[in-house]
mmCIF file of C-alpha atoms in Angstrom:
data_model
loop_
_atom_site.group_PDB
_atom_site.id
_atom_site.type_symbol
_atom_site.label_atom_id
_atom_site.label_comp_id
_atom_site.label_asym_id
_atom_site.label_seq_id
_atom_site.Cartn_x
_atom_site.Cartn_y
_atom_site.Cartn_z
ATOM 1 C CA UNK M 1 90.809 26.582 -21.782
ATOM 2 C CA UNK M 2 87.535 24.707 -21.879
ATOM 3 C CA UNK M 3 87.678 24.233 -18.124
ATOM 4 C CA UNK M 4 88.241 27.990 -17.637
ATOM 5 C CA UNK M 5 85.224 28.863 -19.777
ATOM 6 C CA UNK M 6 83.028 26.391 -17.912
ATOM 7 C CA UNK M 7 84.179 27.910 -14.613
ATOM 8 C CA UNK M 8 83.359 31.409 -15.885
ATOM 9 C CA UNK M 9 79.954 30.196 -17.001
ATOM 10 C CA UNK M 10 79.245 28.734 -13.565
ATOM 11 C CA UNK M 11 80.193 32.033 -11.946
ATOM 12 C CA UNK M 12 77.949 33.947 -14.322
ATOM 13 C CA UNK M 13 75.031 31.580 -13.627
ATOM 14 C CA UNK M 14 75.592 31.844 -9.898
ATOM 15 C CA UNK M 15 75.555 35.630 -10.047
ATOM 16 C CA UNK M 16 72.427 35.610 -12.188
ATOM 17 C CA UNK M 17 70.611 33.354 -9.754
ATOM 18 C CA UNK M 18 71.743 35.514 -6.860
ATOM 19 C CA UNK M 19 70.528 38.686 -8.573
ATOM 20 C CA UNK M 20 67.154 37.123 -9.366
ATOM 21 C CA UNK M 21 66.758 35.624 -5.917
ATOM 22 C CA UNK M 22 67.561 38.816 -4.034
ATOM 23 C CA UNK M 23 64.306 40.666 -4.787
ATOM 24 C CA UNK M 24 62.312 37.516 -4.049
ATOM 25 C CA UNK M 25 64.001 37.184 -0.676
ATOM 26 C CA UNK M 26 63.399 40.851 0.045
ATOM 27 C CA UNK M 27 59.729 40.510 -0.820
ATOM 28 C CA UNK M 28 59.433 37.390 1.294
ATOM 29 C CA UNK M 29 60.839 39.294 4.253
ATOM 30 C CA UNK M 30 58.612 42.343 3.881
ATOM 31 C CA UNK M 31 56.570 42.630 7.086
ATOM 32 C CA UNK M 32 52.924 42.312 6.145
ATOM 33 C CA UNK M 33 49.941 43.450 8.192
ATOM 34 C CA UNK M 34 46.242 42.844 7.727
ATOM 35 C CA UNK M 35 43.478 45.261 8.701
ATOM 36 C CA UNK M 36 39.946 43.912 9.051
ATOM 37 C CA UNK M 37 37.049 46.254 8.335
ATOM 38 C CA UNK M 38 33.286 45.872 8.059
ATOM 39 C CA UNK M 39 30.562 47.832 6.353
ATOM 40 C CA UNK M 40 29.949 51.213 7.949
ATOM 41 C CA UNK M 41 30.070 54.770 6.599
ATOM 42 C CA UNK M 42 33.088 55.606 8.721
ATOM 43 C CA UNK M 43 34.974 52.449 7.757
ATOM 44 C CA UNK M 44 34.147 52.091 4.063
ATOM 45 C CA UNK M 45 37.010 54.486 3.192
ATOM 46 C CA UNK M 46 39.422 51.627 3.967
ATOM 47 C CA UNK M 47 38.225 50.057 0.726
ATOM 48 C CA UNK M 48 38.989 53.235 -1.203
ATOM 49 C CA UNK M 49 42.310 53.556 0.612
ATOM 50 C CA UNK M 50 43.417 50.287 -0.951
ATOM 51 C CA UNK M 51 41.822 50.801 -4.368
ATOM 52 C CA UNK M 52 43.324 54.266 -4.799
ATOM 53 C CA UNK M 53 46.888 53.199 -4.072
ATOM 54 C CA UNK M 54 47.091 55.504 -1.049
ATOM 55 C CA UNK M 55 47.631 52.550 1.264
ATOM 56 C CA UNK M 56 50.451 51.102 -0.828
ATOM 57 C CA UNK M 57 52.157 54.489 -1.060
ATOM 58 C CA UNK M 58 52.273 54.812 2.721
ATOM 59 C CA UNK M 59 53.198 51.169 3.282
ATOM 60 C CA UNK M 60 56.067 51.492 0.795
ATOM 61 C CA UNK M 61 57.303 54.557 2.642
ATOM 62 C CA UNK M 62 57.810 52.435 5.756
ATOM 63 C CA UNK M 63 59.022 49.300 3.937
ATOM 64 C CA UNK M 64 56.039 47.183 4.860
ATOM 65 C CA UNK M 65 52.948 45.760 3.178
ATOM 66 C CA UNK M 66 49.389 46.309 4.391
ATOM 67 C CA UNK M 67 46.271 44.456 3.304
ATOM 68 C CA UNK M 68 42.707 45.388 4.120
ATOM 69 C CA UNK M 69 40.069 42.675 4.321
ATOM 70 C CA UNK M 70 36.306 43.031 4.589
ATOM 71 C CA UNK M 71 34.421 40.968 7.173
ATOM 72 C CA UNK M 72 30.991 40.796 8.760
ATOM 73 C CA UNK M 73 31.299 42.857 11.916
ATOM 74 C CA UNK M 74 31.168 40.010 14.443
ATOM 75 C CA UNK M 75 33.542 37.935 12.315
ATOM 76 C CA UNK M 76 36.051 40.778 12.187
ATOM 77 C CA UNK M 77 36.100 40.971 15.973
ATOM 78 C CA UNK M 78 36.496 37.208 16.293
ATOM 79 C CA UNK M 79 39.374 37.266 13.827
ATOM 80 C CA UNK M 80 41.096 40.063 15.742
ATOM 81 C CA UNK M 81 40.689 38.321 19.093
ATOM 82 C CA UNK M 82 42.042 35.116 17.515
ATOM 83 C CA UNK M 83 45.047 37.116 16.262
ATOM 84 C CA UNK M 84 44.343 36.202 12.644
ATOM 85 C CA UNK M 85 44.472 39.890 11.722
ATOM 86 C CA UNK M 86 46.652 42.632 13.140
ATOM 87 C CA UNK M 87 44.218 45.526 13.372
ATOM 88 C CA UNK M 88 40.488 45.924 13.179
ATOM 89 C CA UNK M 89 37.834 48.595 12.927
ATOM 90 C CA UNK M 90 35.502 48.456 15.899
ATOM 91 C CA UNK M 91 33.550 50.662 18.248
ATOM 92 C CA UNK M 92 34.753 51.716 21.672
ATOM 93 C CA UNK M 93 32.262 49.355 23.282
ATOM 94 C CA UNK M 94 33.360 46.322 21.295
ATOM 95 C CA UNK M 95 36.979 47.158 22.079
ATOM 96 C CA UNK M 96 36.026 46.547 25.696
ATOM 97 C CA UNK M 97 33.638 43.621 25.386
ATOM 98 C CA UNK M 98 35.616 41.640 22.801
ATOM 99 C CA UNK M 99 39.429 41.886 22.829
ATOM 100 C CA UNK M 100 39.725 43.458 26.273
ATOM 101 C CA UNK M 101 37.222 41.023 27.788
ATOM 102 C CA UNK M 102 39.107 38.148 26.134
ATOM 103 C CA UNK M 103 42.372 39.342 27.675
ATOM 104 C CA UNK M 104 43.817 40.752 24.428
ATOM 105 C CA UNK M 105 45.483 44.035 25.387
ATOM 106 C CA UNK M 106 44.523 46.433 22.610
ATOM 107 C CA UNK M 107 45.169 50.029 21.623
ATOM 108 C CA UNK M 108 43.062 52.472 19.640
ATOM 109 C CA UNK M 109 45.435 54.434 17.396
ATOM 110 C CA UNK M 110 42.832 56.174 15.211
ATOM 111 C CA UNK M 111 39.611 57.688 16.545
ATOM 112 C CA UNK M 112 37.877 58.085 13.212
ATOM 113 C CA UNK M 113 34.423 59.400 14.034
ATOM 114 C CA UNK M 114 31.417 59.063 16.269
ATOM 115 C CA UNK M 115 27.994 57.974 15.219
ATOM 116 C CA UNK M 116 25.796 61.049 15.025
ATOM 117 C CA UNK M 117 22.556 59.425 13.894
ATOM 118 C CA UNK M 118 23.852 56.382 12.022
ATOM 119 C CA UNK M 119 22.642 53.954 14.697
ATOM 120 C CA UNK M 120 18.908 53.906 15.325
ATOM 121 C CA UNK M 121 15.985 52.185 17.041
ATOM 122 C CA UNK M 122 13.296 51.536 14.423
ATOM 123 C CA UNK M 123 9.726 50.406 15.049
ATOM 124 C CA UNK M 124 6.434 49.570 13.396
ATOM 125 C CA UNK M 125 2.900 50.146 14.677
ATOM 126 C CA UNK M 126 3.781 53.387 16.452
ATOM 127 C CA UNK M 127 5.586 51.595 19.249
ATOM 128 C CA UNK M 128 7.502 53.806 21.660
ATOM 129 C CA UNK M 129 9.858 53.156 24.559
ATOM 130 C CA UNK M 130 6.949 52.696 26.972
ATOM 131 C CA UNK M 131 5.323 50.017 24.790
ATOM 132 C CA UNK M 132 8.532 48.346 23.611
ATOM 133 C CA UNK M 133 9.017 45.948 26.591
ATOM 134 C CA UNK M 134 7.787 42.444 25.782
ATOM 135 C CA UNK M 135 7.962 42.976 22.024
ATOM 136 C CA UNK M 136 10.642 41.097 20.035
ATOM 137 C CA UNK M 137 13.514 43.423 19.146
ATOM 138 C CA UNK M 138 15.926 42.311 16.426
ATOM 139 C CA UNK M 139 19.556 43.391 16.790
ATOM 140 C CA UNK M 140 23.125 42.138 16.967
ATOM 141 C CA UNK M 141 23.339 41.453 20.685
ATOM 142 C CA UNK M 142 26.285 42.575 22.807
ATOM 143 C CA UNK M 143 27.103 45.387 20.367
ATOM 144 C CA UNK M 144 26.466 49.117 20.343
ATOM 145 C CA UNK M 145 22.955 48.359 19.091
ATOM 146 C CA UNK M 146 22.096 46.965 22.517
ATOM 147 C CA UNK M 147 23.849 49.904 24.175
ATOM 148 C CA UNK M 148 21.874 52.391 22.072
ATOM 149 C CA UNK M 149 18.599 50.660 22.904
ATOM 150 C CA UNK M 150 19.315 50.773 26.626
ATOM 151 C CA UNK M 151 20.406 54.409 26.522
ATOM 152 C CA UNK M 152 17.154 55.220 24.726
ATOM 153 C CA UNK M 153 15.150 53.413 27.383
ATOM 154 C CA UNK M 154 16.955 55.208 30.199
ATOM 155 C CA UNK M 155 16.765 58.671 28.634
ATOM 156 C CA UNK M 156 13.050 58.145 27.999
ATOM 157 C CA UNK M 157 12.291 57.216 31.605
ATOM 158 C CA UNK M 158 11.973 53.459 31.091
ATOM 159 C CA UNK M 159 14.983 52.208 33.042
ATOM 160 C CA UNK M 160 12.772 50.069 35.282
ATOM 161 C CA UNK M 161 11.561 48.153 32.206
ATOM 162 C CA UNK M 162 14.977 47.121 30.927
ATOM 163 C CA UNK M 163 14.579 43.556 32.117
ATOM 164 C CA UNK M 164 11.356 43.244 30.124
ATOM 165 C CA UNK M 165 13.064 43.752 26.770
ATOM 166 C CA UNK M 166 12.907 40.711 24.496
ATOM 167 C CA UNK M 167 16.026 40.706 22.322
ATOM 168 C CA UNK M 168 16.384 38.564 19.190
ATOM 169 C CA UNK M 169 20.016 38.173 18.138
ATOM 170 C CA UNK M 170 20.223 38.686 14.356
ATOM 171 C CA UNK M 171 23.293 38.915 12.103
ATOM 172 C CA UNK M 172 23.885 42.244 10.383
ATOM 173 C CA UNK M 173 24.032 40.314 7.102
ATOM 174 C CA UNK M 174 20.498 39.023 7.622
ATOM 175 C CA UNK M 175 18.779 41.735 9.631
ATOM 176 C CA UNK M 176 17.308 43.840 6.811
ATOM 177 C CA UNK M 177 15.663 40.942 4.993
ATOM 178 C CA UNK M 178 14.591 39.263 8.220
ATOM 179 C CA UNK M 179 12.879 42.422 9.472
ATOM 180 C CA UNK M 180 11.313 43.625 6.227
ATOM 181 C CA UNK M 181 10.053 40.228 5.076
ATOM 182 C CA UNK M 182 7.931 39.694 8.171
ATOM 183 C CA UNK M 183 5.512 42.478 9.121
ATOM 184 C CA UNK M 184 5.136 40.762 12.482
ATOM 185 C CA UNK M 185 8.580 42.038 13.416
ATOM 186 C CA UNK M 186 7.945 45.306 15.210
ATOM 187 C CA UNK M 187 11.304 46.617 16.354
ATOM 188 C CA UNK M 188 14.889 46.522 15.148
ATOM 189 C CA UNK M 189 18.113 48.248 16.168
ATOM 190 C CA UNK M 190 20.886 48.568 13.623
ATOM 191 C CA UNK M 191 23.136 51.023 11.802
ATOM 192 C CA UNK M 192 23.381 52.708 8.421
ATOM 193 C CA UNK M 193 23.257 51.809 5.611
ATOM 194 C CA UNK M 194 20.968 49.107 6.999
ATOM 195 C CA UNK M 195 18.875 51.765 8.765
ATOM 196 C CA UNK M 196 18.307 53.602 5.478
ATOM 197 C CA UNK M 197 17.267 50.395 3.743
ATOM 198 C CA UNK M 198 14.754 49.548 6.476
ATOM 199 C CA UNK M 199 13.351 53.082 6.535
ATOM 200 C CA UNK M 200 12.453 52.571 2.885
ATOM 201 C CA UNK M 201 9.432 50.747 4.320
ATOM 202 C CA UNK M 202 7.059 53.588 5.185
ATOM 203 C CA UNK M 203 5.475 51.593 7.997
ATOM 204 C CA UNK M 204 8.761 51.907 9.896
ATOM 205 C CA UNK M 205 10.047 54.970 11.741
ATOM 206 C CA UNK M 206 12.879 55.885 14.080
ATOM 207 C CA UNK M 207 12.233 56.581 17.768
ATOM 208 C CA UNK M 208 15.851 57.129 18.837
ATOM 209 C CA UNK M 209 19.257 57.477 17.264
ATOM 210 C CA UNK M 210 22.856 58.105 18.230
ATOM 211 C CA UNK M 211 22.653 61.859 17.651
ATOM 212 C CA UNK M 212 20.964 61.925 21.096
ATOM 213 C CA UNK M 213 24.150 60.564 22.680
ATOM 214 C CA UNK M 214 26.955 62.308 20.715
ATOM 215 C CA UNK M 215 30.438 60.924 21.223
ATOM 216 C CA UNK M 216 29.324 57.771 23.027
ATOM 217 C CA UNK M 217 29.548 55.438 20.020
ATOM 218 C CA UNK M 218 33.066 55.853 18.664
ATOM 219 C CA UNK M 219 34.512 54.215 15.591
ATOM 220 C CA UNK M 220 38.127 53.223 16.001
ATOM 221 C CA UNK M 221 41.062 51.441 14.466
ATOM 222 C CA UNK M 222 42.416 49.098 17.106
ATOM 223 C CA UNK M 223 45.785 47.307 17.126
ATOM 224 C CA UNK M 224 47.087 44.643 19.477
ATOM 225 C CA UNK M 225 49.307 46.399 21.988
ATOM 226 C CA UNK M 226 52.028 43.740 21.818
ATOM 227 C CA UNK M 227 52.298 44.368 18.076
ATOM 228 C CA UNK M 228 52.310 48.135 18.513
ATOM 229 C CA UNK M 229 55.240 47.811 20.878
ATOM 230 C CA UNK M 230 57.478 46.318 18.167
ATOM 231 C CA UNK M 231 59.511 48.363 15.631
ATOM 232 C CA UNK M 232 57.539 46.923 12.713
ATOM 233 C CA UNK M 233 54.281 47.483 14.565
ATOM 234 C CA UNK M 234 55.174 51.141 14.945
ATOM 235 C CA UNK M 235 55.931 51.366 11.222
ATOM 236 C CA UNK M 236 52.526 49.883 10.572
ATOM 237 C CA UNK M 237 50.848 52.383 12.900
ATOM 238 C CA UNK M 238 52.549 55.307 11.159
ATOM 239 C CA UNK M 239 51.736 54.042 7.688
ATOM 240 C CA UNK M 240 48.080 53.289 8.326
ATOM 241 C CA UNK M 241 47.568 56.590 10.155
ATOM 242 C CA UNK M 242 49.144 58.554 7.321
ATOM 243 C CA UNK M 243 47.060 56.662 4.780
ATOM 244 C CA UNK M 244 43.907 57.233 6.824
ATOM 245 C CA UNK M 245 44.193 61.013 6.947
ATOM 246 C CA UNK M 246 45.081 61.297 3.271
ATOM 247 C CA UNK M 247 42.061 59.129 2.491
ATOM 248 C CA UNK M 248 39.549 60.747 4.796
ATOM 249 C CA UNK M 249 40.447 64.257 3.677
ATOM 250 C CA UNK M 250 39.559 63.232 0.130
ATOM 251 C CA UNK M 251 36.262 61.787 1.380
ATOM 252 C CA UNK M 252 35.396 64.939 3.290
ATOM 253 C CA UNK M 253 36.342 67.090 0.288
ATOM 254 C CA UNK M 254 33.881 65.079 -1.793
ATOM 255 C CA UNK M 255 36.551 63.853 -4.196
ATOM 256 C CA UNK M 256 34.592 61.844 -6.764
ATOM 257 C CA UNK M 257 36.515 58.570 -6.622
ATOM 258 C CA UNK M 258 36.766 58.681 -2.835
ATOM 259 C CA UNK M 259 32.988 58.879 -2.555
ATOM 260 C CA UNK M 260 32.357 56.445 -5.383
ATOM 261 C CA UNK M 261 34.575 53.683 -4.023
ATOM 262 C CA UNK M 262 33.556 54.218 -0.403
ATOM 263 C CA UNK M 263 29.937 53.862 -1.487
ATOM 264 C CA UNK M 264 30.740 50.794 -3.575
ATOM 265 C CA UNK M 265 32.396 49.205 -0.542
ATOM 266 C CA UNK M 266 28.945 48.530 0.888
ATOM 267 C CA UNK M 267 27.084 48.253 -2.404
ATOM 268 C CA UNK M 268 25.542 51.685 -1.876
ATOM 269 C CA UNK M 269 24.769 54.426 -4.326
ATOM 270 C CA UNK M 270 26.751 57.630 -4.118
ATOM 271 C CA UNK M 271 23.660 59.505 -2.925
ATOM 272 C CA UNK M 272 23.021 56.946 -0.181
ATOM 273 C CA UNK M 273 26.604 57.128 0.990
ATOM 274 C CA UNK M 274 26.538 60.913 1.083
ATOM 275 C CA UNK M 275 23.406 60.693 3.208
ATOM 276 C CA UNK M 276 25.211 58.379 5.639
ATOM 277 C CA UNK M 277 28.116 60.775 5.917
ATOM 278 C CA UNK M 278 25.719 63.471 7.131
ATOM 279 C CA UNK M 279 25.074 61.417 10.269
ATOM 280 C CA UNK M 280 28.720 60.442 10.726
ATOM 281 C CA UNK M 281 30.732 62.933 12.777
ATOM 282 C CA UNK M 282 34.063 62.361 11.031
ATOM 283 C CA UNK M 283 37.207 63.683 12.638
ATOM 284 C CA UNK M 284 38.454 64.801 9.270
ATOM 285 C CA UNK M 285 41.669 66.323 10.577
ATOM 286 C CA UNK M 286 44.141 64.763 12.996
ATOM 287 C CA UNK M 287 43.795 67.858 15.200
ATOM 288 C CA UNK M 288 40.061 67.252 15.657
ATOM 289 C CA UNK M 289 40.718 63.617 16.549
ATOM 290 C CA UNK M 290 43.503 64.515 18.987
ATOM 291 C CA UNK M 291 41.409 67.203 20.672
ATOM 292 C CA UNK M 292 38.585 64.738 21.260
ATOM 293 C CA UNK M 293 40.822 61.848 22.332
ATOM 294 C CA UNK M 294 42.688 63.953 24.887
ATOM 295 C CA UNK M 295 39.605 65.690 26.281
ATOM 296 C CA UNK M 296 38.047 64.878 29.691
ATOM 297 C CA UNK M 297 34.765 64.234 27.847
ATOM 298 C CA UNK M 298 36.129 60.996 26.432
ATOM 299 C CA UNK M 299 36.633 59.549 29.905
ATOM 300 C CA UNK M 300 33.092 60.547 30.904
ATOM 301 C CA UNK M 301 31.594 58.844 27.869
ATOM 302 C CA UNK M 302 33.762 55.756 28.283
ATOM 303 C CA UNK M 303 32.575 55.474 31.864
ATOM 304 C CA UNK M 304 28.989 55.099 30.621
ATOM 305 C CA UNK M 305 30.088 52.440 28.154
ATOM 306 C CA UNK M 306 32.183 50.413 30.579
ATOM 307 C CA UNK M 307 29.434 50.486 33.202
ATOM 308 C CA UNK M 308 27.010 49.113 30.601
ATOM 309 C CA UNK M 309 29.465 46.364 29.669
ATOM 310 C CA UNK M 310 29.978 45.360 33.280
ATOM 311 C CA UNK M 311 26.290 45.357 34.152
ATOM 312 C CA UNK M 312 25.611 43.065 31.193
ATOM 313 C CA UNK M 313 28.455 40.694 32.011
ATOM 314 C CA UNK M 314 30.357 41.630 28.843
ATOM 315 C CA UNK M 315 33.758 42.195 30.407
ATOM 316 C CA UNK M 316 34.695 38.525 30.617
ATOM 317 C CA UNK M 317 34.370 35.594 32.938
ATOM 318 C CA UNK M 318 35.260 36.089 36.567
ATOM 319 C CA UNK M 319 35.133 39.885 36.369
ATOM 320 C CA UNK M 320 33.744 41.056 39.706
ATOM 321 C CA UNK M 321 34.284 44.791 39.318
ATOM 322 C CA UNK M 322 34.045 47.258 36.455
ATOM 323 C CA UNK M 323 37.570 48.341 37.420
ATOM 324 C CA UNK M 324 38.982 44.897 36.556
ATOM 325 C CA UNK M 325 39.116 45.871 32.865
ATOM 326 C CA UNK M 326 40.923 49.175 32.971
ATOM 327 C CA UNK M 327 41.379 51.841 30.314
ATOM 328 C CA UNK M 328 44.530 53.953 29.807
ATOM 329 C CA UNK M 329 44.149 57.452 28.333
ATOM 330 C CA UNK M 330 46.742 59.571 26.503
ATOM 331 C CA UNK M 331 47.374 61.749 29.570
ATOM 332 C CA UNK M 332 48.301 58.686 31.628
ATOM 333 C CA UNK M 333 45.027 58.569 33.533
ATOM 334 C CA UNK M 334 43.702 55.091 34.208
ATOM 335 C CA UNK M 335 40.021 54.262 34.557
ATOM 336 C CA UNK M 336 40.078 51.152 36.735
ATOM 337 C CA UNK M 337 42.864 49.187 38.336
ATOM 338 C CA UNK M 338 46.326 50.146 37.112
ATOM 339 C CA UNK M 339 47.418 46.515 37.116
ATOM 340 C CA UNK M 340 44.469 45.515 34.942
ATOM 341 C CA UNK M 341 44.845 47.757 31.856
ATOM 342 C CA UNK M 342 43.347 45.976 28.852
ATOM 343 C CA UNK M 343 42.416 48.852 26.539
ATOM 344 C CA UNK M 344 44.334 51.982 25.649
ATOM 345 C CA UNK M 345 43.776 55.198 23.739
ATOM 346 C CA UNK M 346 47.038 56.272 22.081
ATOM 347 C CA UNK M 347 46.955 59.698 20.420
ATOM 348 C CA UNK M 348 50.652 59.652 19.476
ATOM 349 C CA UNK M 349 50.186 58.654 15.845
ATOM 350 C CA UNK M 350 47.319 61.096 15.304
ATOM 351 C CA UNK M 351 49.482 63.798 16.892
ATOM 352 C CA UNK M 352 52.348 62.899 14.545
ATOM 353 C CA UNK M 353 49.941 63.313 11.629
ATOM 354 C CA UNK M 354 48.862 66.682 13.030
ATOM 355 C CA UNK M 355 52.489 67.789 13.240
ATOM 356 C CA UNK M 356 53.356 66.512 9.749
ATOM 357 C CA UNK M 357 55.808 63.979 11.179
ATOM 358 C CA UNK M 358 54.555 60.788 9.553
#
């Protein structure tokens, strides 16, 4: 009798342990993905996406977990290339000159916006493009800041002076203080909110910004293609795309918490963040993003960007032709050699959002 009771007790304990262990095992097996983002008006909503619970809601729908992690911009790119994170916010140019140049086949699944005045060339002492050569110019080198500067030089008739530019590589974390604390610094290229902070000094003014080259500086969410080609990677792509459009529609609608937390993501005031949004051409609906991503204009703009990257040696070691780092577009067109595709635009997930199929 005693033996029977002890046996029953063992069974009960075993079942209890099994019941308790099951959820733990399930949680341990939940596929988890990490998205890296950095401070920028078009990317700050990732912070709100997490804070609001929107991200968790969409991740739960697909049985996965998604984390978002803030980085300095250059550090986020390094982490993505090193495969320490699964997806990363970056511009179209950095998608070429970082992961693609490093041989990491990558895919843009969300085309979030284009800079429409957020990036700017700022100067003191009434410098202009003709007098800029030879003067120190602070910027994060090999980023869209350098691209913007060169496009400004070319569009203002100073292409022959490009080799005379004196660039000073400066971290985005340090650039505001470094420029403002030394009046001897005469030129800087950066992006909002840093631009707005620097323009608080009345001795500084803008001579060129990205509104002069609309659609050339794109802000993307990029995923490693090998990950996207897995079942869990596709769940991730669907979840993050669904979360993005729910989030960005609240931002565009001016929903109070969406603006408040997106501003707080970069330590900005609500008014400052609203000002940044005015110079951010957000694709607030999936239809707008799909229309742009599938248009011939995208290929024309990307051609300018890839030519810049090649001419500056940003496409990787041993690259002898701009076509050696090729780009695949949603219609199947390839810019470059078909056997050398390293960067892809995939509109499928944005289209699914447009059709209500996420």
